[in-house]
Short mmCIF file of C-alpha atoms in Angstrom, two decimals:
data_model
loop_
_atom_site.label_atom_id
_atom_site.label_comp_id
_atom_site.label_asym_id
_atom_site.label_seq_id
_atom_site.Cartn_x
_atom_site.Cartn_y
_atom_site.Cartn_z
CA MET A 1 -37.50 -49.70 27.36
CA THR A 2 -34.62 -52.21 27.15
CA ARG A 3 -35.11 -55.89 27.65
CA GLY A 4 -32.29 -58.15 28.83
CA PRO A 5 -31.28 -61.53 27.36
CA ALA A 6 -33.95 -64.19 27.28
CA ALA A 7 -33.34 -67.69 28.56
CA THR A 8 -32.33 -70.11 25.82
CA GLY A 9 -33.33 -73.39 27.38
CA PRO A 10 -33.29 -75.52 30.49
CA GLY A 11 -30.16 -75.82 32.58
CA GLY A 12 -27.93 -78.75 31.89
CA GLY A 13 -24.34 -79.55 31.14
CA GLY A 14 -22.67 -82.85 30.66
CA ASN A 15 -23.60 -85.25 27.91
CA PRO A 16 -27.37 -85.17 27.25
CA PRO A 17 -28.65 -88.74 27.71
CA ALA A 18 -31.41 -88.30 25.13
CA GLY A 19 -33.09 -85.70 22.97
CA PRO A 20 -31.77 -83.80 19.98
CA GLY A 21 -28.10 -84.04 21.00
CA TRP A 22 -25.45 -81.42 20.28
CA VAL A 23 -25.33 -78.58 17.76
CA LEU A 24 -22.38 -76.81 16.19
CA GLY A 25 -22.22 -73.11 15.31
CA VAL A 26 -19.56 -71.52 13.10
CA ASP A 27 -18.77 -67.81 12.68
CA SER A 28 -16.34 -67.06 9.84
CA GLY A 29 -15.15 -63.50 9.29
CA GLY A 30 -12.24 -61.31 8.38
CA SER A 31 -10.40 -61.92 11.65
CA GLY A 32 -10.67 -65.71 11.67
CA LEU A 33 -13.01 -68.53 12.58
CA ARG A 34 -14.93 -69.27 15.77
CA VAL A 35 -16.68 -72.56 16.45
CA ALA A 36 -19.02 -73.41 19.34
CA LEU A 37 -20.68 -76.64 20.48
CA ALA A 38 -23.72 -76.72 22.76
CA ALA A 39 -26.56 -78.99 23.78
CA ALA A 40 -29.49 -78.25 21.46
CA GLY A 41 -31.79 -77.65 24.43
CA ASP A 42 -29.35 -75.42 26.36
CA LEU A 43 -27.19 -72.85 24.59
CA THR A 44 -26.09 -71.12 27.78
CA ARG A 45 -22.81 -73.02 28.27
CA PRO A 46 -21.16 -73.70 24.92
CA GLU A 47 -17.71 -75.10 24.38
CA THR A 48 -15.76 -72.85 22.02
CA THR A 49 -12.54 -72.76 20.03
CA VAL A 50 -10.95 -70.14 17.79
CA SER A 51 -8.72 -70.00 14.71
CA ARG A 52 -7.03 -66.68 13.93
CA GLU A 53 -6.60 -67.66 10.26
CA PRO A 54 -9.34 -66.15 8.05
CA VAL A 55 -10.88 -68.48 5.48
CA ARG A 56 -9.47 -67.75 2.04
CA THR A 57 -11.58 -66.09 -0.64
CA GLY A 58 -10.67 -66.19 -4.31
CA ALA A 59 -12.13 -65.74 -7.76
CA ALA A 60 -14.46 -68.71 -7.13
CA GLY A 61 -15.70 -67.28 -3.83
CA ILE A 62 -15.18 -68.57 -0.28
CA ASP A 63 -12.75 -71.52 -0.33
CA ALA A 64 -14.81 -74.51 0.85
CA GLY A 65 -11.75 -76.74 1.20
CA HIS A 66 -9.97 -74.25 3.42
CA LEU A 67 -13.09 -73.79 5.55
CA LEU A 68 -13.47 -77.54 6.00
CA ALA A 69 -9.78 -77.96 6.80
CA GLN A 70 -10.35 -75.67 9.80
CA ILE A 71 -13.87 -76.64 10.88
CA LEU A 72 -13.41 -80.40 10.99
CA PRO A 73 -10.54 -80.61 13.50
CA MET A 74 -12.12 -77.86 15.60
CA ALA A 75 -15.45 -79.73 15.68
CA ARG A 76 -13.74 -83.00 16.63
CA GLU A 77 -11.84 -81.23 19.41
CA LEU A 78 -15.09 -79.86 20.85
CA LEU A 79 -16.88 -83.20 20.57
CA ALA A 80 -13.97 -84.84 22.39
CA ARG A 81 -14.29 -82.29 25.19
CA VAL A 82 -17.97 -82.99 25.80
CA GLY A 83 -17.38 -86.72 25.36
CA ASP A 84 -15.21 -86.62 28.48
CA ARG A 85 -18.18 -85.47 30.60
CA GLY A 86 -20.08 -88.71 30.66
CA PRO A 87 -20.82 -92.06 29.03
CA GLY A 88 -21.91 -92.37 25.42
CA VAL A 89 -20.72 -90.88 22.16
CA PRO A 90 -21.76 -87.26 21.60
CA ARG A 91 -24.26 -87.03 18.75
CA LEU A 92 -24.07 -84.00 16.48
CA SER A 93 -27.58 -83.17 15.29
CA ALA A 94 -27.19 -79.93 13.30
CA VAL A 95 -24.63 -77.43 12.10
CA ALA A 96 -25.07 -73.75 11.18
CA VAL A 97 -22.27 -71.94 9.35
CA GLY A 98 -22.37 -68.15 9.25
CA ALA A 99 -19.84 -66.47 6.98
CA ALA A 100 -19.05 -62.98 5.77
CA GLY A 101 -19.74 -62.92 2.03
CA MET A 102 -21.99 -65.99 2.09
CA ALA A 103 -24.73 -64.31 0.04
CA THR A 104 -22.51 -63.39 -2.89
CA LEU A 105 -19.45 -65.64 -2.50
CA GLY A 106 -20.93 -68.80 -0.99
CA ASP A 107 -21.76 -70.93 -4.04
CA GLY A 108 -18.84 -73.29 -3.31
CA LEU A 109 -19.93 -73.71 0.30
CA ARG A 110 -23.50 -74.44 -0.73
CA ALA A 111 -22.26 -77.04 -3.21
CA GLU A 112 -19.64 -78.82 -1.07
CA LEU A 113 -20.45 -78.52 2.61
CA PRO A 114 -23.62 -80.65 2.85
CA ASP A 115 -21.99 -83.86 1.60
CA ALA A 116 -18.67 -83.18 3.32
CA LEU A 117 -20.17 -82.57 6.75
CA ALA A 118 -22.44 -85.60 6.39
CA ALA A 119 -19.47 -87.79 5.49
CA GLU A 120 -17.04 -86.43 8.09
CA LEU A 121 -19.29 -85.63 11.05
CA GLY A 122 -22.39 -87.68 10.32
CA VAL A 123 -24.63 -84.63 10.37
CA ARG A 124 -27.32 -84.05 7.75
CA ARG A 125 -29.07 -80.98 9.12
CA LEU A 126 -27.17 -77.93 7.93
CA ALA A 127 -27.86 -74.20 7.55
CA LEU A 128 -25.59 -71.83 5.62
CA ALA A 129 -26.13 -68.21 6.57
CA ALA A 130 -24.80 -64.76 5.78
CA ASP A 131 -23.10 -63.17 8.76
CA GLY A 132 -25.90 -60.60 8.92
CA VAL A 133 -28.37 -63.42 9.53
CA THR A 134 -26.31 -64.94 12.35
CA ALA A 135 -25.95 -61.44 13.83
CA TYR A 136 -29.75 -61.14 13.67
CA ALA A 137 -30.32 -64.55 15.26
CA GLY A 138 -27.76 -63.81 17.95
CA ALA A 139 -29.38 -60.49 18.81
CA LEU A 140 -33.12 -61.24 18.47
CA GLY A 141 -33.38 -64.99 18.09
CA GLN A 142 -36.40 -65.81 15.92
CA ARG A 143 -38.53 -62.78 16.72
CA PRO A 144 -39.62 -60.22 14.10
CA GLY A 145 -37.74 -56.95 14.05
CA ALA A 146 -34.51 -55.35 12.90
CA VAL A 147 -30.87 -55.63 13.85
CA VAL A 148 -28.22 -53.06 13.06
CA ALA A 149 -24.70 -54.50 12.99
CA ALA A 150 -22.11 -51.74 13.02
CA GLY A 151 -18.36 -51.59 13.40
CA THR A 152 -16.13 -50.25 10.67
CA GLY A 153 -19.16 -50.60 8.37
CA MET A 154 -22.90 -50.65 8.99
CA ILE A 155 -25.71 -52.89 7.79
CA ALA A 156 -29.29 -53.36 8.90
CA LEU A 157 -31.27 -56.57 8.46
CA GLY A 158 -34.92 -57.05 9.29
CA THR A 159 -37.62 -59.66 8.92
CA ASP A 160 -41.30 -60.22 9.57
CA LEU A 161 -40.45 -63.98 9.55
CA GLY A 162 -41.72 -64.10 5.97
CA THR A 163 -38.95 -62.35 4.05
CA TRP A 164 -35.66 -60.58 4.75
CA ARG A 165 -35.04 -56.87 4.16
CA ARG A 166 -31.59 -55.33 4.02
CA ALA A 167 -30.41 -51.71 4.13
CA ASP A 168 -26.91 -50.38 3.49
CA GLY A 169 -23.80 -52.47 4.01
CA TRP A 170 -22.53 -51.11 0.68
CA GLY A 171 -18.98 -50.35 1.79
CA HIS A 172 -17.24 -47.14 2.78
CA LEU A 173 -17.32 -45.58 -0.71
CA LEU A 174 -21.01 -46.15 -1.48
CA GLY A 175 -22.60 -46.40 1.94
CA ASP A 176 -22.04 -47.83 5.43
CA CYS A 177 -23.54 -44.52 6.55
CA GLY A 178 -23.14 -43.92 10.26
CA GLY A 179 -20.56 -46.69 10.67
CA GLY A 180 -17.07 -46.29 12.08
CA ALA A 181 -15.39 -45.43 8.78
CA TRP A 182 -18.15 -42.89 8.01
CA ILE A 183 -17.71 -41.21 11.40
CA GLY A 184 -13.93 -41.23 11.13
CA ARG A 185 -14.00 -39.74 7.65
CA ALA A 186 -16.43 -37.01 8.72
CA GLY A 187 -14.17 -36.22 11.67
CA LEU A 188 -11.12 -35.97 9.44
CA ASP A 189 -13.06 -33.76 7.02
CA ALA A 190 -13.75 -31.39 9.92
CA ALA A 191 -10.07 -31.49 10.87
CA MET A 192 -8.99 -30.61 7.33
CA ARG A 193 -11.55 -27.78 7.22
CA ALA A 194 -10.04 -26.35 10.40
CA TYR A 195 -6.56 -26.67 8.90
CA ASP A 196 -7.68 -24.78 5.78
CA GLY A 197 -9.76 -22.20 7.64
CA ARG A 198 -13.03 -23.30 5.97
CA ARG A 199 -16.44 -23.29 7.60
CA GLY A 200 -17.41 -26.44 9.47
CA GLY A 201 -13.95 -27.04 10.85
CA SER A 202 -13.08 -28.24 14.33
CA ALA A 203 -9.86 -27.24 16.07
CA ALA A 204 -10.42 -30.03 18.58
CA LEU A 205 -10.65 -32.68 15.83
CA LEU A 206 -7.61 -31.16 14.08
CA ALA A 207 -5.56 -31.59 17.25
CA LEU A 208 -6.76 -35.18 17.72
CA ALA A 209 -6.09 -36.03 14.06
CA GLU A 210 -2.51 -34.81 14.35
CA GLU A 211 -2.13 -36.68 17.62
CA ARG A 212 -3.19 -39.92 15.92
CA PHE A 213 -1.85 -39.54 12.36
CA GLY A 214 0.80 -36.81 12.46
CA PRO A 215 0.74 -33.52 10.52
CA VAL A 216 -2.47 -33.42 8.51
CA ALA A 217 -0.79 -31.87 5.47
CA GLY A 218 0.67 -35.32 4.83
CA LEU A 219 -2.50 -37.23 5.68
CA PRO A 220 -3.64 -37.97 2.09
CA ALA A 221 -0.33 -39.63 1.25
CA ARG A 222 -0.57 -41.76 4.40
CA ILE A 223 -4.20 -42.86 3.88
CA TYR A 224 -4.94 -43.08 0.15
CA PRO A 225 -2.45 -45.87 -0.70
CA ARG A 226 -3.63 -48.08 2.19
CA THR A 227 -5.55 -51.24 1.32
CA ASP A 228 -7.21 -51.08 4.76
CA ARG A 229 -8.56 -47.55 4.35
CA PRO A 230 -11.94 -48.29 6.00
CA ALA A 231 -10.21 -49.54 9.14
CA VAL A 232 -7.84 -46.55 9.17
CA LEU A 233 -10.75 -44.12 8.88
CA ALA A 234 -12.69 -46.01 11.57
CA SER A 235 -9.73 -45.75 13.94
CA PHE A 236 -10.53 -42.03 14.26
CA ALA A 237 -14.17 -42.61 15.27
CA PRO A 238 -13.38 -42.99 19.00
CA ASP A 239 -11.55 -39.64 18.83
CA VAL A 240 -14.70 -38.05 17.40
CA ALA A 241 -16.69 -39.48 20.32
CA ARG A 242 -14.08 -38.17 22.73
CA ALA A 243 -14.25 -34.69 21.24
CA ALA A 244 -18.06 -34.71 21.15
CA LEU A 245 -18.25 -34.16 24.90
CA ASP A 246 -17.06 -30.55 24.42
CA ASP A 247 -17.03 -29.87 20.66
CA SER A 248 -20.21 -28.99 18.78
CA VAL A 249 -18.86 -30.12 15.38
CA ALA A 250 -17.94 -33.58 16.69
CA ALA A 251 -21.30 -33.83 18.48
CA GLY A 252 -23.04 -32.94 15.22
CA ILE A 253 -21.19 -35.71 13.39
CA LEU A 254 -22.45 -38.27 15.91
CA ARG A 255 -26.00 -36.91 15.68
CA ALA A 256 -25.82 -37.33 11.89
CA ALA A 257 -24.44 -40.86 12.31
CA ALA A 258 -27.29 -41.71 14.68
CA GLY A 259 -29.76 -40.46 12.09
CA HIS A 260 -28.26 -42.71 9.40
CA VAL A 261 -28.27 -45.77 11.65
CA ALA A 262 -31.91 -45.18 12.62
CA GLU A 263 -32.86 -44.66 8.95
CA ALA A 264 -31.38 -48.05 8.06
CA ALA A 265 -33.24 -49.71 10.94
CA ALA A 266 -36.50 -48.03 9.90
CA ALA A 267 -36.04 -49.19 6.30
CA VAL A 268 -35.97 -52.87 7.30
CA CYS A 269 -38.07 -53.10 10.46
CA PRO A 270 -41.53 -54.61 9.93
CA ALA A 271 -44.29 -52.17 10.73
CA GLY A 272 -46.69 -52.73 13.59
CA ASP A 273 -46.59 -53.38 17.29
CA GLY A 274 -44.42 -56.24 18.46
CA SER A 275 -41.35 -55.46 16.36
CA GLU A 276 -38.02 -55.14 18.14
CA VAL A 277 -34.79 -53.34 17.27
CA ALA A 278 -31.39 -54.41 18.55
CA LEU A 279 -27.91 -52.97 18.05
CA THR A 280 -24.82 -55.14 17.83
CA GLY A 281 -21.19 -54.54 16.99
CA GLY A 282 -18.19 -52.61 18.23
CA LEU A 283 -19.42 -49.18 17.10
CA PHE A 284 -21.94 -49.02 19.92
CA LYS A 285 -19.18 -49.36 22.51
CA MET A 286 -18.48 -45.67 21.86
CA GLY A 287 -21.08 -45.01 24.54
CA GLU A 288 -23.38 -42.10 25.26
CA PRO A 289 -22.01 -39.58 22.74
CA LEU A 290 -23.48 -41.86 20.04
CA LEU A 291 -26.11 -43.82 21.98
CA ALA A 292 -27.97 -40.79 23.36
CA PRO A 293 -28.78 -39.28 19.94
CA LEU A 294 -29.40 -42.77 18.56
CA ARG A 295 -32.05 -43.50 21.18
CA ALA A 296 -33.76 -40.24 20.26
CA GLU A 297 -33.64 -41.03 16.53
CA LEU A 298 -35.00 -44.55 17.02
CA ALA A 299 -37.86 -43.21 19.13
CA GLU A 300 -38.73 -40.72 16.41
CA GLN A 301 -38.30 -42.95 13.36
CA LEU A 302 -39.53 -46.24 14.88
CA PRO A 303 -42.11 -45.27 17.51
CA TYR A 304 -43.87 -48.64 17.18
CA ALA A 305 -40.74 -50.77 17.79
CA GLU A 306 -39.21 -51.68 21.13
CA ALA A 307 -35.46 -51.21 21.58
CA VAL A 308 -34.02 -54.34 23.21
CA SER A 309 -30.60 -55.53 24.26
CA ALA A 310 -28.86 -57.95 21.91
CA THR A 311 -28.99 -61.41 23.48
CA GLY A 312 -25.72 -62.55 21.93
CA ASP A 313 -23.23 -62.23 19.10
CA PRO A 314 -23.12 -63.90 15.64
CA LEU A 315 -21.54 -67.09 17.04
CA HIS A 316 -24.45 -67.41 19.46
CA GLY A 317 -26.73 -66.73 16.48
CA ALA A 318 -25.22 -69.68 14.60
CA LEU A 319 -26.01 -71.89 17.61
CA VAL A 320 -29.58 -70.52 17.75
CA ILE A 321 -30.10 -71.47 14.09
CA ALA A 322 -28.51 -74.92 14.53
CA ALA A 323 -30.62 -75.65 17.61
CA ALA A 324 -33.78 -74.56 15.82
CA LEU A 325 -32.92 -76.95 12.98
CA ALA A 326 -32.29 -79.80 15.40
CA LEU A 327 -35.59 -79.15 17.18
CA ASP A 328 -37.60 -78.73 13.93
CA GLY A 329 -38.36 -75.13 14.89
CA LEU A 330 -36.50 -72.89 12.43
CA LEU A 331 -38.75 -69.87 11.84
CA LEU A 332 -36.33 -67.49 10.11
CA PRO A 333 -37.07 -67.18 6.39
CA ARG A 334 -34.99 -69.13 3.88
CA ASP A 335 -34.14 -67.47 0.59
CA GLY A 336 -31.33 -69.54 -0.91
CA ARG A 337 -28.54 -67.07 -0.22
CA LEU A 338 -29.02 -65.24 3.07
CA LEU A 339 -30.19 -68.43 4.80
CA HIS A 340 -29.90 -71.69 2.90
CA VAL A 341 -31.04 -75.04 4.29
CA PRO A 342 -30.10 -77.83 1.84
CA GLY A 343 -33.05 -79.97 0.88
CA GLU A 344 -35.65 -77.31 1.64
CA GLU A 345 -37.48 -75.00 -0.74
CA ALA A 346 -36.64 -71.32 -0.49
CA GLY A 347 -39.34 -69.40 1.33
CA HIS A 348 -40.17 -72.37 3.56
#
């Protein structure tokens, strides 16, 4: 059974005359930065703005100065927009920043952002989250369960609201099993097998590989030197889904991918009735060739969990976390790296 999005708060709009004020959510990833502003009691109509410039990462981790140089003018722009709706100065109550690499590369952000945001925006309630956590909050809010985020890669994150559990997300060489790069690589393997005349080959995938990449005899030279190899491999995943409608090898690849995705979800989902599982990310836009076997795998591996629709994306998740902070209702577990709230003890 699939459940639709839940309501996030009372209707509203305009400048809230009282209450917890406004909250800011930030989603920083490889394609740039997105920032949203919403009333803490109503996340249904946020104001948003986007920067296409990814935040720099260096030897010291995520560049806090570069992040601030983008966030601050974007936040002021959004506050100015809502300030035009009515009398009074918009009050920013809480900020949640979700960033790719936060867990391992976020020491600079944890050290610099609390004081900087307090000084520049007057906000003292702050959460710093890994992008997997904002994906979780966007999909399930603050309910126990598991979220699989899959695009080029694949990671699963789950919680019983006491601790976090993670599975995979280890990159295309060591893991990301069932993700876009994994599917694309398996499809190209089947194409090369057909080219060689080995067992397990697919003439249909060979034709599609040559349609996309050119003669496969030259494929290694075109792929191996690329610094964006995972994305190149993942670009073939939609072709595998296309072939799966009529080709048993391609269909088998997607069944195997579905098994891997379900295994990751099962590894992190808390046991017992009441748990939920949601899927988020571009991989699942491939449609029924992947989703049909995935539903079957989830039913077999997680019979106690309910499959639900993701309520929103990681930017919405950042707003969910910020609003929960503003309303003194943050239930998601803190652990210092995946979800850090300055001034609180880990495990709160």
